[in-house]
Amino acid sequence: MNRSLPFFCHAILLKPSNPGTNGFKLFRAFMYTSTRYNNNNNFRRNNVNTDPNDPSTLMKEDGVSVCSELWIESFRNPNQTVTNLTNYLRRFELWVLAYQKVCADELGAYMPKSSVQRSALEDLLALRNAVLDNRFRWGARLEFFIKSPKDKTEYESLSKRKIRAILTTTQPSPFQDRIVQEVLFMILEPVYEGRFSEKSYAFRPGRTAHTALRVIRRSFAGYLWYIKGDLSTILDGLKVGMVIGALMRDVRDKMVIDLVKSALTTPVITSPPVEKKRIQRKYQKKRVLAEDEPKPDPYWLESFFGFAPEEAEKVPTWGHCGILSPLLANICLDELDRWMEGKIKEFYKPSKSDVIWNSPEGEVDQGNTSWPEFVPTSGPDKTRKIDYIRFGGHFLIGVRGPRADAAILRKQLIEFCDQKYMLKLDNESLPIEHITKGIMFLDHVLCRRVVYPTLRYTATGGKIISEKGVGTLLSVTASLKQCIKQFRKLGFLKGDRDPDPQPCFRMFHATQAHTNAQMNKLLTTMVEWYRFADNRKKIVNFCSYIIRGSLAKLYAAKYKLRSRAKVYKIGDRTLRRPLKEKKGQSPEYNNLLRMGLAESIEGLQYTRMSLVPETDYSLFPVGWRPDHEKALLEYIRLDDPKTFEQNRTTLIEEGLISPQDYVSMLVWNYKRSAAINGVNNSEEGTTLLVSGNHKDVQNIEDEEELEERLHATNV
């Protein structure tokens, strides 16, 4: 069945005012469907006399389209128990796609499908059959169904000493294990993404730390008491029975469950830790990478990864699950999210005298949507409510009401974690703090300020009223203390009260142009990380000061200039001028640069506070969803026959499309569906576009008869 025509018609006819947002995406999907139709025809035409033993003949579809079908089906029925995942596990297209993704991680470059050799496809097919026949074992060290393209080791000719070392020491995850993990991940992720709570924002596509900060700014204004909890011990591992029980809540496929269970229970062989002896550093020659060896992460990226907040530092690794571990952790913690959603409804007690939250339905679209951080003063009788957000193993609960409500919730939370996760918590691990003390979350501090703004609104009759108001403002500021701590951990400075930059000796052998370029990339990522902080200018300017001072000390040691002042005098405050010239009467630097004999030096950015961008205060809508989820839900809505019938009726009633044009559209889709299916009678294509009021025209073979019957039914 081909559904490109209604998909395209809905996109063009129903959203003419915003073609750049959804219309273009839908049009692109339509173009992809047409391309796939042509490719399938070419495949049938060009593979009439192909080798039946060729594994490529098993690929009837593109792997991405198979994944898309699973995503759409999961979001169409999010509450339905899934029992048919083995059918997707048999799809060879997913295994080829997983092989491409793992090869990209292994080799550092994407491998097109046309570049996959037949021998690799045969080995990949053997791996798939072994998984389906229950012959696959996790953590194999010597016997593999498929090996990495860069693994040239001949295991049959290894000595006993090398074999013993392979079997008893820590080894990286086998290549075939990562392929199986990738296939399971592609199958399980769409199933649970349609079911996960909207309160979790870690290890999920489209939900980052920035999203969590924007949700806090949007929804946590007006809360007085906060409970901050750390459940990161769950990320270290849970009992296998708990994980499988949480997994079987929505998935009842025995083969998939057994694969995950064996990955959790198979022991991981690790070598005992050995104390490293301090060896005197010797001069090391610059190492040349092999042809198939991926480049290591650049220095600026390593440094930025060192700035990861406490909530994002720990990534779970359970047994042989690999990239499945974060997904399994979210599946287990989703029970806590659902429990907290029930408590949010239970604790909500509206008050009619409250300025904002006075409706029994809740807080949907209440308050000042253009300034959600501001909450007017409501007096002693306030609405009692709570809110909750989780990022990985850390969560934050805001309580609006007396401290006793927070204490009751904490007691219930301790009992729930003890019963569900067998995790012993106490009052010290779940402290209750007031907003005036400042709440640290994701290296940002939540605090409250009392403000007296002038409120202007339009009264009855169109009269504009201006009056002085009073209320609290939620402030989300970046923690300078945490920033200093991270810089000190990376070796950029020493000291707390008066931080002193230290020379960045990792870049000692690099040129001035390369060093400045690396640090500019680091500064650019820092600007983006602190994008939503109220003190963005101050914190980024401080980061620029530390990095500039570190480079100045490095250049002073490298070029023997003795002090930072002399470096700034020669190289300017942005260090954009060359600090060392060739001996003798050499031409000017600009002449060398013009002739291409010198490398251009980029000055450091954000050396002045006025150069740092302003804080991003763009509105965050209620009920926000990532772009891919909005596209999926929009597609499902447009694919619904009821939606199509309603839109068709509306278009005809408003005169936007005539009945004759509609009939022509049906006939065109009839021809196209017949061409795709390769038969004369295209029942699928006709059934798709003909609504429930015209079922008498669904089984017509002749085109002219179809057109006559459609006109006769007064479409």
XYZ file of C-alpha atoms in Angstrom:
715
model
C 0.000 0.000 0.000
C 1.342 3.422 -0.921
C 0.084 6.371 1.052
C 2.098 9.183 -0.434
C -0.791 11.007 -2.148
C -2.993 11.679 0.903
C 0.157 12.419 2.881
C 1.186 15.076 0.361
C -2.349 16.488 -0.100
C -2.831 16.945 3.631
C 0.503 18.718 3.980
C -0.140 21.162 1.120
C -3.856 21.839 1.533
C -4.197 21.917 5.304
C -1.120 23.943 6.296
C -0.649 26.648 3.690
C 0.298 29.282 6.251
C 3.379 27.496 7.623
C 5.039 25.522 4.848
C 8.473 25.771 6.397
C 7.692 23.898 9.581
C 5.633 20.807 8.848
C 4.787 21.136 5.173
C 8.402 20.807 4.085
C 8.925 17.761 6.269
C 5.834 16.084 4.894
C 6.792 17.007 1.340
C 10.223 15.510 1.929
C 8.591 12.329 3.228
C 6.427 12.250 0.095
C 9.490 12.576 -2.103
C 11.164 9.779 -0.145
C 8.141 7.534 -0.706
C 8.247 8.182 -4.436
C 11.968 7.474 -4.527
C 11.470 4.231 -2.662
C 8.766 3.238 -5.143
C 11.137 3.792 -8.066
C 13.962 1.959 -6.314
C 11.731 -1.040 -5.616
C 10.710 -1.196 -9.280
C 14.334 -0.968 -10.353
C 15.204 -3.675 -7.843
C 12.568 -6.002 -9.305
C 13.671 -5.189 -12.829
C 17.403 -5.608 -12.273
C 17.336 -8.677 -10.050
C 15.356 -11.169 -12.095
C 18.274 -13.592 -12.539
C 20.246 -12.898 -9.375
C 22.027 -15.489 -7.257
C 19.492 -16.961 -4.770
C 22.299 -17.441 -2.235
C 23.163 -13.734 -2.282
C 22.184 -12.242 1.154
C 21.370 -8.910 -0.483
C 18.200 -10.484 -1.937
C 16.814 -10.567 1.621
C 16.761 -6.771 1.728
C 13.328 -5.962 0.339
C 13.181 -2.522 1.948
C 15.445 0.145 3.302
C 16.397 -0.285 6.968
C 15.362 3.272 7.815
C 11.859 2.673 6.431
C 11.543 -0.470 8.573
C 12.498 1.557 11.655
C 10.016 4.260 10.641
C 7.211 1.697 10.476
C 8.018 0.552 14.006
C 8.121 4.143 15.323
C 4.774 4.970 13.722
C 3.124 1.795 15.001
C 4.461 2.358 18.531
C 3.210 5.949 18.698
C -0.139 4.989 17.132
C -0.848 2.430 19.919
C 1.326 3.517 22.883
C -0.583 1.503 25.506
C -0.747 -1.785 23.648
C 1.374 -4.702 24.885
C 3.934 -5.632 22.224
C 4.276 -9.308 21.325
C 5.599 -9.381 17.731
C 9.127 -7.952 18.003
C 10.651 -11.210 16.735
C 9.321 -10.325 13.285
C 11.469 -7.195 13.338
C 14.397 -9.210 14.685
C 14.185 -11.339 11.522
C 14.357 -8.330 9.199
C 17.787 -8.465 7.570
C 17.513 -4.757 6.698
C 17.855 -3.854 10.383
C 20.968 -5.989 10.731
C 22.605 -4.270 7.761
C 21.701 -0.861 9.200
C 23.147 -1.873 12.586
C 26.319 -3.068 10.846
C 26.671 0.328 9.132
C 26.246 2.202 12.423
C 28.738 0.039 14.322
C 31.245 0.326 11.455
C 30.883 4.098 11.604
C 31.826 4.016 15.307
C 34.638 1.532 14.665
C 36.222 3.130 11.598
C 35.289 6.763 12.156
C 33.572 7.036 8.758
C 30.153 6.097 7.428
C 30.003 2.963 5.273
C 27.368 3.129 2.496
C 25.260 0.069 1.843
C 26.878 -0.355 -1.569
C 30.308 -0.649 0.094
C 29.338 -3.609 2.276
C 31.020 -6.663 0.780
C 29.193 -9.919 0.144
C 31.390 -11.802 2.625
C 30.356 -9.340 5.351
C 26.686 -9.813 4.439
C 27.079 -13.596 4.643
C 28.719 -13.317 8.080
C 25.983 -10.895 9.161
C 23.324 -13.367 8.021
C 25.069 -16.118 10.005
C 24.977 -13.867 13.096
C 21.269 -13.179 12.610
C 20.492 -16.892 12.233
C 22.537 -17.689 15.329
C 20.518 -15.155 17.334
C 17.230 -16.549 16.050
C 18.326 -20.157 16.697
C 19.560 -19.338 20.215
C 23.157 -20.188 19.312
C 24.555 -16.719 19.997
C 26.584 -16.192 23.174
C 27.470 -12.811 24.627
C 31.092 -11.915 25.306
C 32.754 -14.421 22.974
C 36.522 -14.002 22.898
C 37.781 -16.408 20.221
C 34.842 -17.633 18.115
C 32.995 -14.998 16.129
C 30.272 -15.069 13.505
C 31.465 -11.705 12.186
C 34.578 -9.636 12.874
C 35.375 -5.961 12.605
C 36.671 -4.836 9.188
C 39.879 -3.674 10.845
C 40.401 -6.840 12.888
C 43.056 -8.820 10.971
C 43.907 -11.229 13.797
C 44.057 -14.930 12.915
C 42.816 -16.512 16.141
C 43.592 -20.055 14.968
C 47.327 -19.367 14.904
C 47.634 -17.578 18.257
C 49.954 -18.928 20.919
C 48.653 -20.302 24.210
C 49.998 -17.284 26.084
C 48.074 -14.839 23.899
C 44.926 -16.948 24.102
C 45.214 -17.039 27.892
C 45.640 -13.254 27.956
C 42.547 -12.771 25.783
C 40.455 -15.073 27.983
C 41.508 -13.649 31.359
C 41.975 -9.897 30.846
C 39.611 -7.021 30.149
C 38.799 -6.763 26.464
C 36.617 -4.311 24.531
C 33.113 -5.390 23.661
C 33.183 -7.778 20.653
C 32.124 -6.379 17.315
C 29.277 -8.874 16.939
C 27.944 -8.022 20.410
C 27.666 -4.360 19.447
C 25.716 -5.283 16.303
C 23.201 -7.312 18.347
C 22.961 -4.475 20.880
C 22.273 -2.004 18.080
C 19.513 -4.179 16.598
C 17.842 -4.606 19.996
C 18.144 -0.884 20.617
C 16.505 -0.022 17.270
C 13.642 -2.388 18.135
C 13.064 -1.434 21.778
C 13.640 2.333 21.690
C 10.545 3.255 19.619
C 8.390 0.916 21.721
C 9.240 2.729 24.944
C 9.670 6.279 23.640
C 5.925 6.349 22.990
C 5.280 5.258 26.604
C 7.874 7.132 28.645
C 6.783 9.962 30.902
C 7.320 13.541 29.756
C 9.018 14.204 33.112
C 12.283 12.412 32.164
C 14.995 14.200 30.174
C 18.101 12.007 30.010
C 19.222 9.229 27.648
C 16.353 10.129 25.317
C 16.415 11.624 21.789
C 15.582 15.326 21.678
C 15.510 15.749 25.477
C 18.746 17.302 26.694
C 19.947 19.186 29.749
C 18.917 22.421 28.013
C 15.381 21.063 27.719
C 15.338 20.282 31.445
C 16.525 23.802 32.324
C 13.852 25.374 30.119
C 11.168 23.199 31.712
C 12.352 24.280 35.173
C 12.230 27.948 34.172
C 8.759 27.465 32.682
C 7.064 25.239 35.283
C 8.882 25.590 38.621
C 8.139 29.279 39.285
C 6.290 29.845 42.561
C 7.554 26.757 44.398
C 8.974 27.319 47.892
C 10.317 23.910 48.965
C 12.488 21.583 46.915
C 13.461 17.935 47.312
C 16.587 16.956 45.412
C 17.285 13.236 45.164
C 20.133 11.090 43.871
C 19.245 7.607 42.642
C 22.429 7.170 40.632
C 23.163 3.926 42.497
C 20.409 2.424 40.343
C 22.538 3.258 37.306
C 25.272 1.019 38.744
C 22.978 -1.952 38.355
C 19.776 -3.597 39.577
C 18.812 -7.194 40.139
C 18.102 -8.997 36.893
C 14.598 -9.898 38.038
C 13.694 -6.236 38.561
C 14.964 -5.215 35.126
C 13.204 -8.079 33.337
C 10.017 -7.405 35.301
C 10.023 -3.753 34.227
C 10.757 -4.804 30.641
C 7.935 -7.365 30.547
C 5.426 -4.759 31.657
C 5.085 -3.675 28.010
C 7.014 -6.275 25.971
C 5.961 -9.945 25.941
C 8.252 -11.265 23.219
C 10.124 -14.301 24.563
C 13.090 -14.115 22.184
C 13.810 -10.436 22.901
C 13.353 -10.925 26.650
C 15.710 -13.921 26.648
C 18.349 -11.976 24.706
C 18.281 -9.100 27.198
C 18.252 -11.495 30.144
C 21.280 -13.407 28.864
C 23.111 -10.094 28.288
C 22.487 -9.185 31.933
C 23.380 -12.577 33.428
C 26.438 -13.502 31.334
C 29.495 -12.624 33.459
C 31.855 -9.955 32.179
C 35.513 -11.004 32.393
C 37.669 -8.245 33.850
C 41.290 -8.302 34.892
C 42.149 -7.281 38.475
C 43.238 -3.654 38.868
C 46.965 -3.108 38.814
C 48.641 -0.235 40.586
C 50.344 1.982 38.070
C 53.943 2.760 38.873
C 55.049 6.293 38.344
C 57.419 6.228 35.397
C 59.676 9.103 34.577
C 58.373 10.804 31.469
C 60.588 10.427 28.436
C 60.498 12.155 25.118
C 57.888 10.531 22.899
C 57.794 10.843 19.155
C 54.567 11.931 17.565
C 52.510 8.811 16.865
C 51.198 8.349 13.337
C 47.687 6.917 13.054
C 47.087 3.806 10.972
C 44.995 4.014 7.829
C 41.875 2.501 9.375
C 42.357 4.050 12.826
C 39.848 6.787 13.715
C 41.134 10.149 14.859
C 40.932 10.772 18.617
C 38.686 13.492 19.973
C 40.273 16.950 19.687
C 41.545 18.602 22.834
C 38.746 21.188 23.006
C 36.108 18.430 22.914
C 37.819 16.445 25.662
C 37.954 19.601 27.762
C 34.270 20.334 27.226
C 33.323 16.783 28.176
C 35.102 17.490 31.449
C 32.494 20.178 32.128
C 29.705 17.609 32.349
C 27.513 18.323 35.396
C 27.181 15.784 38.170
C 23.757 14.677 36.941
C 25.149 13.773 33.491
C 28.493 12.233 34.478
C 27.367 8.662 35.067
C 26.206 6.536 32.128
C 24.984 3.036 33.052
C 26.748 -0.043 31.675
C 24.985 -3.260 32.665
C 26.616 -6.556 31.777
C 26.867 -7.010 28.017
C 23.971 -4.621 27.288
C 26.194 -1.774 26.048
C 24.056 0.980 24.505
C 20.948 -0.798 25.804
C 21.908 0.043 29.404
C 20.639 3.682 29.451
C 17.364 2.569 27.847
C 16.917 -0.208 30.424
C 17.667 2.272 33.229
C 14.955 4.598 31.912
C 12.530 1.659 31.690
C 13.132 0.882 35.370
C 12.954 4.513 36.504
C 9.810 5.126 34.446
C 7.864 3.474 37.264
C 9.049 6.277 39.564
C 7.959 8.850 36.965
C 4.480 7.342 36.758
C 4.209 7.186 40.531
C 5.171 10.868 40.808
C 2.606 11.820 38.150
C -0.049 10.260 40.359
C 1.246 12.207 43.364
C 1.099 15.463 41.369
C -2.642 14.932 40.863
C -3.122 13.816 44.460
C -1.375 16.846 46.010
C -3.099 19.421 43.799
C -5.512 21.451 45.963
C -6.669 24.639 44.223
C -7.604 27.797 46.075
C -10.041 30.322 44.625
C -8.044 33.230 46.067
C -4.865 32.154 44.275
C -3.864 34.505 41.465
C -2.791 31.833 38.947
C -3.611 28.251 39.907
C -7.275 28.480 40.922
C -8.836 26.027 38.469
C -9.788 22.485 39.503
C -8.500 21.163 36.155
C -4.887 22.062 36.909
C -2.331 24.524 35.609
C -2.687 24.145 31.843
C -2.072 27.499 30.125
C -2.625 29.479 33.310
C -0.634 32.494 34.393
C 1.332 34.942 32.323
C 2.460 32.840 29.344
C 4.758 35.618 28.073
C 6.550 35.833 31.454
C 6.227 32.411 33.094
C 9.067 32.983 35.603
C 7.028 35.717 37.353
C 4.423 34.647 39.915
C 2.287 37.381 41.548
C 1.839 37.326 45.315
C -1.284 35.399 46.312
C -1.439 35.910 50.065
C -1.438 33.201 52.731
C -4.155 31.074 51.087
C -2.274 29.581 48.133
C -2.936 26.653 45.867
C -1.025 23.582 46.991
C 0.724 21.740 44.191
C 3.933 19.894 43.326
C 5.977 19.305 40.192
C 8.714 16.843 39.295
C 11.516 16.412 36.795
C 14.137 13.673 36.382
C 17.467 13.747 34.605
C 19.134 10.333 34.616
C 19.428 9.128 38.182
C 18.784 12.593 39.676
C 15.400 14.193 40.248
C 14.024 17.493 41.511
C 10.640 18.003 43.185
C 9.121 21.436 43.763
C 6.440 21.889 46.444
C 4.106 24.910 46.643
C 2.612 24.873 50.103
C 3.752 24.201 53.685
C 6.877 22.248 54.473
C 4.705 19.512 55.976
C 3.544 18.553 52.460
C 7.166 18.124 51.382
C 7.869 15.977 54.462
C 4.869 13.719 53.741
C 5.931 13.317 50.111
C 9.500 12.504 51.145
C 8.307 9.784 53.507
C 6.159 8.208 50.789
C 9.047 8.443 48.312
C 11.407 6.622 50.693
C 8.859 3.817 51.095
C 8.330 3.565 47.326
C 12.069 3.311 46.541
C 12.526 0.711 49.261
C 9.647 -1.388 47.953
C 10.254 -1.016 44.214
C 14.057 -0.764 43.895
C 15.189 -2.136 47.297
C 17.037 1.165 47.742
C 17.501 2.423 51.284
C 17.073 6.196 51.448
C 16.867 8.483 54.465
C 16.105 12.118 55.214
C 19.735 13.130 54.701
C 19.829 11.735 51.159
C 16.574 13.583 50.348
C 16.999 17.013 51.934
C 14.180 19.561 51.900
C 15.572 22.995 51.050
C 13.941 26.409 50.759
C 14.250 28.343 47.514
C 16.030 31.220 49.277
C 19.068 28.997 49.895
C 19.556 28.308 46.193
C 18.915 24.898 44.646
C 21.742 23.404 42.558
C 20.667 21.329 39.550
C 22.646 20.683 36.340
C 25.334 23.147 37.514
C 22.720 25.925 37.605
C 21.348 27.562 40.743
C 17.621 28.118 41.166
C 16.834 31.102 43.356
C 13.997 33.549 43.959
C 13.872 37.322 43.785
C 11.063 39.628 44.879
C 10.267 42.113 42.112
C 7.832 45.030 41.788
C 6.976 45.246 38.085
C 4.504 47.608 36.464
C 1.741 45.412 35.069
C -0.253 46.636 32.088
C -3.396 44.892 30.885
C -6.504 45.692 28.884
C -9.687 45.982 30.945
C -13.308 45.785 29.825
C -14.033 48.345 27.142
C -10.483 48.342 25.796
C -9.082 50.587 28.519
C -5.397 49.968 29.256
C -4.733 49.810 32.995
C -1.259 50.166 34.453
C -0.630 49.264 38.093
C 2.261 48.380 40.353
C 2.518 44.687 41.174
C 4.572 42.506 43.469
C 5.656 38.922 43.056
C 8.534 36.490 42.882
C 10.794 35.796 39.932
C 12.509 32.437 39.404
C 16.145 32.969 38.483
C 18.270 30.261 36.817
C 21.938 31.242 37.073
C 25.091 29.321 36.225
C 27.150 28.369 39.262
C 30.513 30.149 39.251
C 31.725 27.823 42.010
C 31.022 24.761 39.853
C 32.709 26.401 36.863
C 35.882 27.006 38.896
C 35.744 23.424 40.158
C 35.550 22.044 36.610
C 38.412 24.250 35.385
C 40.540 23.145 38.336
C 39.777 19.486 37.569
C 40.976 20.020 33.979
C 44.144 21.752 35.141
C 43.355 25.201 33.774
C 43.663 26.984 37.115
C 44.443 26.594 40.798
C 42.908 28.224 43.839
C 39.309 28.972 44.807
C 38.937 32.527 46.070
C 41.484 34.026 43.701
C 41.718 31.569 40.786
C 45.043 31.747 38.972
C 45.186 30.411 35.364
C 47.739 27.677 34.699
C 49.565 27.116 31.385
C 47.909 24.650 29.040
C 50.943 22.449 28.313
C 48.857 19.927 26.336
C 49.075 22.368 23.400
C 52.801 23.085 23.798
C 53.844 21.560 20.453
C 50.914 22.996 18.481
C 51.137 26.196 16.471
C 49.637 29.420 17.714
C 46.958 29.329 15.008
C 45.926 25.748 15.876
C 45.919 26.439 19.614
C 43.764 29.562 19.255
C 41.351 27.714 16.966
C 40.980 24.863 19.487
C 40.280 27.249 22.351
C 37.789 29.220 20.285
C 35.830 26.018 19.679
C 35.861 25.349 23.418
C 34.603 28.876 24.118
C 31.861 28.515 21.498
C 30.578 25.348 23.166
C 30.726 27.066 26.572
C 28.602 29.919 25.209
C 26.051 27.384 24.003
C 26.097 25.433 27.289
C 25.285 28.552 29.341
C 22.709 29.710 26.810
C 19.778 29.830 29.247
C 21.643 31.121 32.327
C 20.660 34.565 33.603
C 24.348 35.403 34.141
C 25.454 34.143 30.724
C 27.603 37.182 29.964
C 29.411 37.061 33.296
C 30.122 33.324 33.320
C 31.294 33.183 29.677
C 33.528 36.215 30.191
C 35.068 34.441 33.190
C 35.696 31.318 31.075
C 37.327 33.499 28.416
C 39.549 35.117 31.059
C 40.737 31.725 32.361
C 41.449 30.319 28.877
C 43.152 33.521 27.716
C 45.346 33.597 30.819
C 46.214 29.917 30.393
C 47.268 30.458 26.772
C 49.242 33.579 27.672
C 51.261 31.616 30.237
C 51.753 28.821 27.709
C 53.053 31.238 25.066
C 55.271 32.971 27.632
C 56.931 29.638 28.442
C 57.055 28.477 24.839
C 58.506 31.641 23.297
C 60.508 32.651 26.436
C 58.689 35.956 26.918
C 58.793 35.686 30.736
C 55.394 37.247 31.531
C 51.795 37.434 30.376
C 52.069 41.187 30.024
C 54.724 40.845 27.347
C 52.609 38.248 25.526
C 49.635 40.617 25.486
C 51.853 43.490 24.345
C 53.103 41.550 21.304
C 50.075 39.409 20.492
C 47.251 41.801 21.477
C 44.643 40.963 24.140
C 43.041 38.455 21.746
C 46.427 36.798 20.933
C 45.772 37.221 17.218
C 49.230 38.543 16.299
C 52.175 36.175 15.739
C 54.421 35.919 18.771
C 57.520 34.672 16.956
C 58.989 35.802 13.656
C 61.757 34.266 11.599
C 65.310 35.412 12.213
C 66.793 38.000 9.895
C 65.041 40.583 7.802
C 61.884 38.648 6.898
C 58.893 40.286 5.181
C 55.975 41.536 7.208
C 53.474 38.988 8.524
C 50.675 40.418 6.378
C 52.798 39.945 3.241
C 53.532 36.347 4.223
C 49.852 35.778 4.871
C 48.928 37.275 1.515
C 51.373 34.978 -0.276
C 50.056 31.914 1.575
C 53.353 31.352 3.395
C 51.928 31.886 6.877
C 48.960 30.408 8.704
C 46.225 32.857 9.632
C 45.813 33.260 13.383
C 42.311 33.594 14.766
C 41.992 35.815 17.820
C 40.294 34.541 20.954
C 36.588 35.279 21.156
C 34.511 36.842 23.942
C 37.410 38.749 25.507
C 34.943 41.504 26.433
C 31.586 41.065 28.121
C 29.843 43.102 25.432
C 30.794 40.431 22.848
C 28.949 37.643 24.708
C 25.395 36.993 23.424
C 22.390 37.768 25.596
C 20.559 35.094 27.578
C 17.993 33.149 25.588
C 14.584 33.874 27.132
C 12.538 32.387 24.282
C 9.199 30.978 25.412
C 8.953 27.286 26.149
C 5.435 26.048 25.299
C 3.324 23.930 27.623
C 3.146 20.319 26.461
C 6.403 20.631 24.504
C 7.515 17.651 22.427
C 10.687 17.023 20.388
C 10.502 17.613 16.649
C 10.556 13.920 15.734
C 7.621 13.173 18.067
C 5.599 16.067 16.637
C 6.262 14.808 13.107
C 5.181 11.277 14.088
C 1.974 12.444 15.753
C 1.199 14.723 12.818
C 1.690 11.854 10.375
C -0.531 9.552 12.441
C -3.244 12.198 12.605
C -3.145 12.812 8.872
C -3.068 9.092 8.144
C -6.320 8.556 10.031
C -9.251 8.006 7.568
C -11.532 10.068 9.816
C -9.190 13.035 9.547
C -9.065 12.655 5.792
C -12.874 12.511 5.565
C -13.241 15.631 7.712
C -10.667 17.537 5.674
C -12.228 16.417 2.380
C -15.662 17.589 3.492
C -14.281 20.920 4.706
C -12.380 21.531 1.473
C -15.430 20.824 -0.687
C -17.758 22.908 1.506
C -15.426 25.906 1.419
C -14.951 25.572 -2.318
C -11.195 24.988 -2.107
C -11.495 21.868 -4.249
C -14.229 20.816 -6.662
C -15.774 17.322 -6.779
C -14.302 16.827 -10.248
C -10.801 17.570 -8.959
C -11.346 15.162 -6.119
C -12.425 12.426 -8.550
C -9.349 13.104 -10.691
C -7.200 12.762 -7.591
C -8.772 9.379 -6.778
C -8.277 8.138 -10.352
C -4.650 9.278 -10.310
C -4.018 7.403 -7.076
C -5.784 4.360 -8.566
C -3.353 4.339 -11.499
C -0.326 4.864 -9.275
C -1.302 2.122 -6.826
C -1.895 -0.262 -9.718
C 1.577 0.494 -11.083
C 3.169 -0.057 -7.672
C 1.410 -3.331 -6.964
C 1.918 -4.574 -10.531
C -1.735 -5.634 -10.912
C -4.758 -4.299 -12.730
C -7.016 -4.162 -9.716
C -5.588 -1.806 -7.082
C -7.954 -2.416 -4.225
C -5.523 -1.056 -1.636
C -4.909 2.272 -3.341
C -8.613 2.837 -3.996
C -9.633 1.841 -0.491
C -7.113 4.273 0.958
C -8.580 7.393 -0.607
C -12.244 6.463 -0.901
C -14.005 7.317 2.339
C -16.461 5.211 4.238
C -19.403 6.852 2.446
C -18.300 5.415 -0.917
C -17.482 1.787 -0.210
C -19.390 0.700 -3.298
C -16.567 1.864 -5.559
C -13.704 0.034 -3.869
C -13.679 -3.132 -5.979
C -13.944 -1.711 -9.500
C -11.436 -2.952 -12.048
C -11.994 -0.569 -14.971
C -10.787 3.025 -14.746
C -13.698 4.526 -16.705
C -16.226 2.625 -14.633
C -14.516 3.902 -11.493
C -14.818 7.502 -12.671
C -18.490 7.075 -13.618
C -19.376 5.514 -10.274
C -17.542 8.268 -8.372
C -19.493 10.954 -10.217
C -22.705 9.013 -9.621
C -22.133 8.984 -5.855
C -22.012 12.816 -5.837
C -18.604 13.035 -4.217
